[in-house]
Tab-separated table of C-alpha atoms and ligand atoms in Angstrom:
chain	number	residue	atom	x	y	z
A	26	MET	CA	-3.314	-107.743	-18.080
A	27	ASN	CA	-3.170	-109.270	-14.144
A	28	PRO	CA	-5.959	-112.295	-13.598
A	29	ILE	CA	-7.287	-109.380	-11.151
A	30	GLN	CA	-7.969	-106.675	-13.679
A	31	ASN	CA	-9.181	-110.852	-15.897
A	32	ARG	CA	-11.659	-111.753	-13.344
A	33	PHE	CA	-12.830	-107.842	-13.115
A	34	PHE	CA	-13.450	-107.910	-16.046
A	35	PHE	CA	-15.644	-110.897	-16.872
A	36	ILE	CA	-17.256	-110.068	-14.300
A	37	LYS	CA	-18.184	-106.636	-15.386
A	38	LYS	CA	-19.415	-107.866	-18.817
A	39	SER	CA	-21.740	-110.313	-17.497
A	40	ILE	CA	-23.429	-108.969	-15.223
A	41	PRO	CA	-26.553	-105.433	-16.193
A	42	LYS	CA	-24.643	-101.776	-16.413
A	43	ASN	CA	-26.308	-100.440	-12.731
A	44	ILE	CA	-25.130	-103.089	-10.915
A	45	LYS	CA	-22.345	-102.106	-8.748
A	46	ILE	CA	-19.440	-104.138	-7.909
A	47	LEU	CA	-17.722	-103.371	-4.291
A	48	ALA	CA	-14.574	-105.291	-4.800
A	49	VAL	CA	-13.368	-106.440	-1.256
A	50	SER	CA	-9.890	-105.851	-0.336
A	51	LYS	CA	-10.435	-106.295	3.239
A	52	ASN	CA	-6.768	-108.621	4.507
A	53	LYS	CA	-5.828	-108.409	1.271
A	54	ASP	CA	-1.804	-106.179	0.901
A	55	ILE	CA	-3.099	-102.369	-0.742
A	56	SER	CA	-1.023	-103.709	-4.131
A	57	TYR	CA	-4.479	-105.790	-5.169
A	58	ILE	CA	-6.409	-102.657	-4.489
A	59	GLU	CA	-3.684	-100.502	-6.596
A	60	GLU	CA	-4.062	-103.140	-10.029
A	61	LEU	CA	-8.256	-102.676	-9.944
A	62	TYR	CA	-7.206	-99.237	-9.386
A	63	LYS	CA	-4.678	-99.076	-12.766
A	64	ILE	CA	-8.328	-99.870	-14.750
A	65	GLY	CA	-10.138	-96.818	-13.589
A	66	HIS	CA	-12.164	-99.068	-10.116
A	67	ARG	CA	-12.654	-97.183	-7.446
A	68	ASP	CA	-15.010	-98.569	-4.665
A	69	PHE	CA	-13.787	-100.784	-2.193
A	70	GLY	CA	-14.538	-102.654	1.086
A	71	GLU	CA	-13.310	-102.951	4.275
A	72	ASN	CA	-14.538	-104.541	7.387
A	73	TYR	CA	-11.846	-104.002	10.208
A	74	VAL	CA	-11.586	-99.722	10.742
A	75	GLN	CA	-7.422	-99.694	11.517
A	76	GLU	CA	-7.357	-101.927	8.672
A	77	MET	CA	-9.184	-99.109	6.542
A	78	ILE	CA	-7.053	-96.256	7.728
A	79	LYS	CA	-3.645	-97.623	6.737
A	80	LYS	CA	-4.748	-98.077	3.465
A	81	TYR	CA	-6.878	-95.368	2.602
A	82	GLN	CA	-3.556	-93.504	4.089
A	83	LYS	CA	-1.700	-94.895	1.478
A	84	LEU	CA	-3.802	-95.379	-1.535
A	85	PRO	CA	-5.442	-91.835	-3.630
A	86	LYS	CA	-7.903	-90.144	-2.016
A	87	ASP	CA	-10.565	-90.571	-5.113
A	88	ILE	CA	-11.093	-94.514	-3.769
A	89	ARG	CA	-14.542	-95.132	-2.492
A	90	TRP	CA	-14.230	-96.328	0.766
A	91	HIS	CA	-17.438	-99.057	1.936
A	92	MET	CA	-17.217	-100.066	5.605
A	93	ILE	CA	-18.667	-103.850	5.427
A	94	GLY	CA	-17.855	-104.980	8.662
A	95	ARG	CA	-19.158	-105.002	12.318
A	96	ILE	CA	-19.523	-101.665	13.700
A	97	GLN	CA	-16.744	-100.364	15.700
A	98	LYS	CA	-18.464	-98.191	17.261
A	99	ASN	CA	-15.763	-96.296	19.782
A	100	LYS	CA	-13.327	-96.264	16.266
A	101	LEU	CA	-16.313	-95.013	14.371
A	102	LYS	CA	-14.684	-91.276	14.506
A	103	TYR	CA	-11.770	-92.142	12.669
A	104	ILE	CA	-13.579	-92.496	9.267
A	105	THR	CA	-16.239	-90.478	9.512
A	106	HIS	CA	-13.952	-87.852	7.608
A	107	PHE	CA	-13.846	-89.974	4.506
A	108	ILE	CA	-15.849	-92.119	4.682
A	109	TYR	CA	-18.712	-93.481	1.924
A	110	LEU	CA	-20.998	-95.185	2.268
A	111	ILE	CA	-21.310	-97.574	6.026
A	112	HIS	CA	-23.653	-100.614	5.097
A	113	SER	CA	-23.868	-102.769	8.596
A	114	ILE	CA	-25.330	-99.742	10.352
A	115	GLN	CA	-27.571	-102.417	13.124
A	116	LYS	CA	-28.382	-99.408	16.027
A	117	ILE	CA	-30.026	-96.389	16.001
A	118	GLU	CA	-26.707	-95.776	18.825
A	119	HIS	CA	-24.675	-96.466	15.791
A	120	LEU	CA	-26.327	-92.979	13.449
A	121	GLN	CA	-25.652	-91.119	16.353
A	122	ILE	CA	-22.645	-91.606	16.566
A	123	ILE	CA	-21.956	-90.980	12.925
A	124	ASN	CA	-24.078	-87.845	13.120
A	125	LYS	CA	-22.180	-86.248	15.341
A	126	GLU	CA	-18.852	-86.502	13.719
A	127	ALA	CA	-19.955	-86.170	10.805
A	128	SER	CA	-21.744	-82.694	11.271
A	129	LYS	CA	-17.830	-81.411	12.630
A	130	TYR	CA	-16.326	-82.375	8.994
A	131	ASN	CA	-19.479	-80.789	7.638
A	132	ARG	CA	-21.265	-83.868	5.580
A	133	VAL	CA	-23.622	-86.568	5.024
A	134	VAL	CA	-22.629	-89.586	5.513
A	135	ASN	CA	-24.261	-92.296	3.932
A	136	CYS	CA	-25.548	-95.720	5.398
A	137	LEU	CA	-27.014	-98.940	5.389
A	138	LEU	CA	-29.571	-100.894	7.495
A	139	GLN	CA	-28.118	-104.289	7.862
A	140	ILE	CA	-31.006	-106.842	7.570
A	141	LYS	CA	-30.663	-110.608	9.385
A	142	ILE	CA	-31.851	-112.412	6.496
A	143	CYS	CA	-30.644	-115.700	7.314
A	144	GLU	CA	-31.212	-117.659	10.570
A	145	GLU	CA	-27.289	-118.445	11.019
A	146	LYS	CA	-26.438	-117.309	14.487
A	147	ASN	CA	-23.032	-115.579	13.734
A	148	LYS	CA	-24.219	-114.137	10.659
A	149	SER	CA	-25.900	-110.356	12.326
A	150	GLY	CA	-28.493	-107.857	11.240
A	151	ILE	CA	-31.534	-105.891	12.207
A	152	THR	CA	-35.279	-107.771	11.794
A	153	ASP	CA	-37.206	-104.943	9.527
A	154	LYS	CA	-39.678	-104.379	12.913
A	155	LYS	CA	-36.615	-102.738	14.033
A	156	ALA	CA	-36.085	-101.520	10.813
A	157	SER	CA	-39.442	-99.231	10.140
A	158	ASN	CA	-38.411	-98.209	13.687
A	159	ILE	CA	-35.160	-96.476	13.958
A	160	LEU	CA	-36.201	-95.340	9.926
A	161	GLU	CA	-39.895	-93.359	11.085
A	162	SER	CA	-38.394	-92.552	15.121
A	163	GLU	CA	-38.017	-88.686	15.504
A	164	GLU	CA	-34.134	-89.196	16.566
A	165	TYR	CA	-33.306	-90.236	12.868
A	166	LYS	CA	-34.965	-88.014	11.101
A	167	ASN	CA	-33.596	-85.452	12.823
A	168	MET	CA	-30.129	-85.866	11.933
A	169	LYS	CA	-28.800	-84.014	9.537
A	170	ASN	CA	-25.452	-85.521	8.788
A	171	VAL	CA	-25.882	-89.230	7.700
A	172	LYS	CA	-28.651	-90.595	5.160
A	173	ILE	CA	-29.880	-94.241	5.213
A	174	ILE	CA	-30.406	-95.027	1.776
A	175	GLY	CA	-31.111	-98.570	1.528
A	176	PHE	CA	-30.158	-102.241	3.024
A	177	MET	CA	-27.545	-104.635	3.107
A	178	GLY	CA	-27.985	-108.333	3.421
A	179	ILE	CA	-25.631	-111.843	4.115
A	180	ALA	CA	-27.188	-115.195	3.180
A	181	SER	CA	-27.065	-118.347	4.021
A	182	PHE	CA	-23.517	-119.536	3.936
A	183	GLN	CA	-24.884	-123.120	1.971
A	184	LYS	CA	-25.436	-124.724	-0.728
A	185	SER	CA	-29.123	-124.494	-0.745
A	186	ILE	CA	-29.624	-122.325	-3.718
A	187	GLN	CA	-34.020	-122.434	-2.795
A	188	LYS	CA	-32.853	-121.050	0.265
A	189	ILE	CA	-30.672	-118.293	-0.439
A	190	ARG	CA	-33.066	-117.303	-3.584
A	191	HIS	CA	-35.809	-116.929	-0.320
A	192	GLU	CA	-33.738	-114.834	1.747
A	193	PHE	CA	-32.354	-112.548	-1.322
A	194	HIS	CA	-35.923	-112.430	-1.840
A	195	TYR	CA	-36.976	-112.155	1.621
A	196	LEU	CA	-35.017	-108.648	1.666
A	197	ASN	CA	-35.651	-107.403	-2.377
A	198	GLU	CA	-39.628	-107.148	-1.587
A	199	LEU	CA	-38.273	-105.596	2.278
A	200	TYR	CA	-36.770	-102.796	-0.175
A	201	LYS	CA	-39.622	-102.348	-2.580
A	202	SER	CA	-42.047	-102.159	-0.471
A	203	LEU	CA	-40.400	-98.953	1.229
A	204	LYS	CA	-38.538	-97.434	-2.061
A	205	ASN	CA	-41.624	-95.461	-2.386
A	206	GLN	CA	-41.675	-94.515	1.248
A	207	TYR	CA	-38.565	-93.238	2.148
A	208	LYS	CA	-36.519	-91.266	-1.763
A	209	ASP	CA	-33.481	-91.675	-0.161
A	210	PHE	CA	-33.497	-95.093	-0.705
A	211	LYS	CA	-31.088	-96.703	-4.177
A	212	ILE	CA	-29.174	-98.987	-2.912
A	213	LEU	CA	-30.012	-102.606	-1.867
A	214	SER	CA	-26.631	-105.034	-0.743
A	215	MET	CA	-26.906	-108.094	-1.728
A	216	GLY	CA	-24.506	-110.888	-3.329
A	217	MET	CA	-20.637	-111.998	-2.177
A	218	SER	CA	-18.272	-114.032	-4.264
A	219	LYS	CA	-20.136	-117.335	-3.906
A	220	ASP	CA	-24.157	-115.710	-4.465
A	221	TYR	CA	-23.720	-112.687	-6.533
A	222	LEU	CA	-25.904	-113.990	-9.217
A	223	ILE	CA	-29.021	-115.195	-7.692
A	224	ALA	CA	-28.454	-111.674	-5.795
A	225	ILE	CA	-28.697	-110.000	-9.230
A	226	GLU	CA	-31.805	-112.282	-10.117
A	227	HIS	CA	-33.356	-110.736	-7.134
A	228	GLY	CA	-32.907	-107.392	-7.627
A	229	SER	CA	-29.534	-106.235	-6.081
A	230	ASN	CA	-27.827	-103.560	-7.304
A	231	LEU	CA	-24.860	-103.545	-5.804
A	232	ILE	CA	-22.461	-106.968	-4.987
A	233	ARG	CA	-19.254	-107.464	-2.819
A	234	LEU	CA	-17.247	-109.808	-4.358
A	235	GLY	CA	-13.995	-110.703	-2.593
A	236	THR	CA	-12.854	-114.081	-2.495
A	237	PHE	CA	-13.850	-114.400	-6.372
A	238	LEU	CA	-11.800	-111.245	-7.231
A	239	PHE	CA	-8.561	-111.431	-5.173
A	240	GLY	CA	-8.616	-114.433	-4.357
A	241	ILE	CA	-8.530	-116.551	-0.597
A	242	ARG	CA	-8.088	-113.812	1.730
A	243	ASP	CA	-4.597	-113.861	3.914
A	244	LYS	CA	-4.930	-114.342	7.490
A	245	LYS	CA	-5.289	-110.876	9.125
A	246	GLU	CA	-1.640	-110.978	10.675
A	247	ASN	CA	0.484	-111.207	7.366
A	248	PHE	CA	-1.406	-108.683	6.283
A	249	ILE	CA	-0.516	-106.110	8.757
B	318	PLP	C1	-16.109	-110.702	3.526
B	318	PLP	C2	-17.191	-110.302	3.128
B	318	PLP	C3	-17.185	-110.197	1.957
B	318	PLP	C4	-16.973	-110.453	0.230
B	318	PLP	O1	-16.475	-111.672	0.278
B	318	PLP	P1	-17.356	-113.096	-0.415
B	318	PLP	O2	-17.177	-114.043	0.304
B	318	PLP	O3	-14.813	-113.207	-0.850
B	318	PLP	O4	-17.211	-112.387	-2.074
B	318	PLP	C5	-18.953	-109.608	1.276
B	318	PLP	N1	-19.149	-108.761	2.471
B	318	PLP	C6	-19.571	-108.713	3.090
B	318	PLP	C7	-19.457	-108.096	4.363
B	318	PLP	C8	-18.485	-109.408	3.854
B	318	PLP	O5	-17.827	-109.730	5.221
């Protein structure tokens, strides 16, 4: 067994069974993905459309691809026919594009709204108010080929555990308060390599692990 597979099993054994692991393979060569594929893992996350497409073309088609990076509006159409879950929706306009493209393939594409849970400027996301505006809009309600099934959040990139707890707690409360109202809600995507244990304590059911599984990321130019 190689180190990547070892780390995967280590995590899997140490967390509750209902929590999904998303292996974040951005900036990592397909050989890394193959190691986890061999032991039955199917969920992989990418930040860039172009990189995802390259990998999608080379790898088995039963992989479930997750888009977790900032939405590149003009490139959404290239992934709509195969994408499994988009975590980073921040605008009704994103949903409109996906809905239109997905209808061509007769698919319903599952999406999460990315909620801003920390103050850092470069961490994106929308407010809870904006999220409910989208969910309540007639426009969204009329979309047949796109479905919002929960939230994604990125915590502060710092050491204050209290602060991170507070951020995850906030998103979990928001999620729980809307879960009864929106029957499609089933995913709360929170937690990365550094903070996934805290995220799980606060209700996450999908953790996104890059560095912990695959090691420090290569520079982009090394990959492509
Ligand atoms: C890169 C990335 C991850 C993985 O981060 P690690 O710290 O390497 O686990 C998770 N979520 C998002 C949105 C990312 O961009």
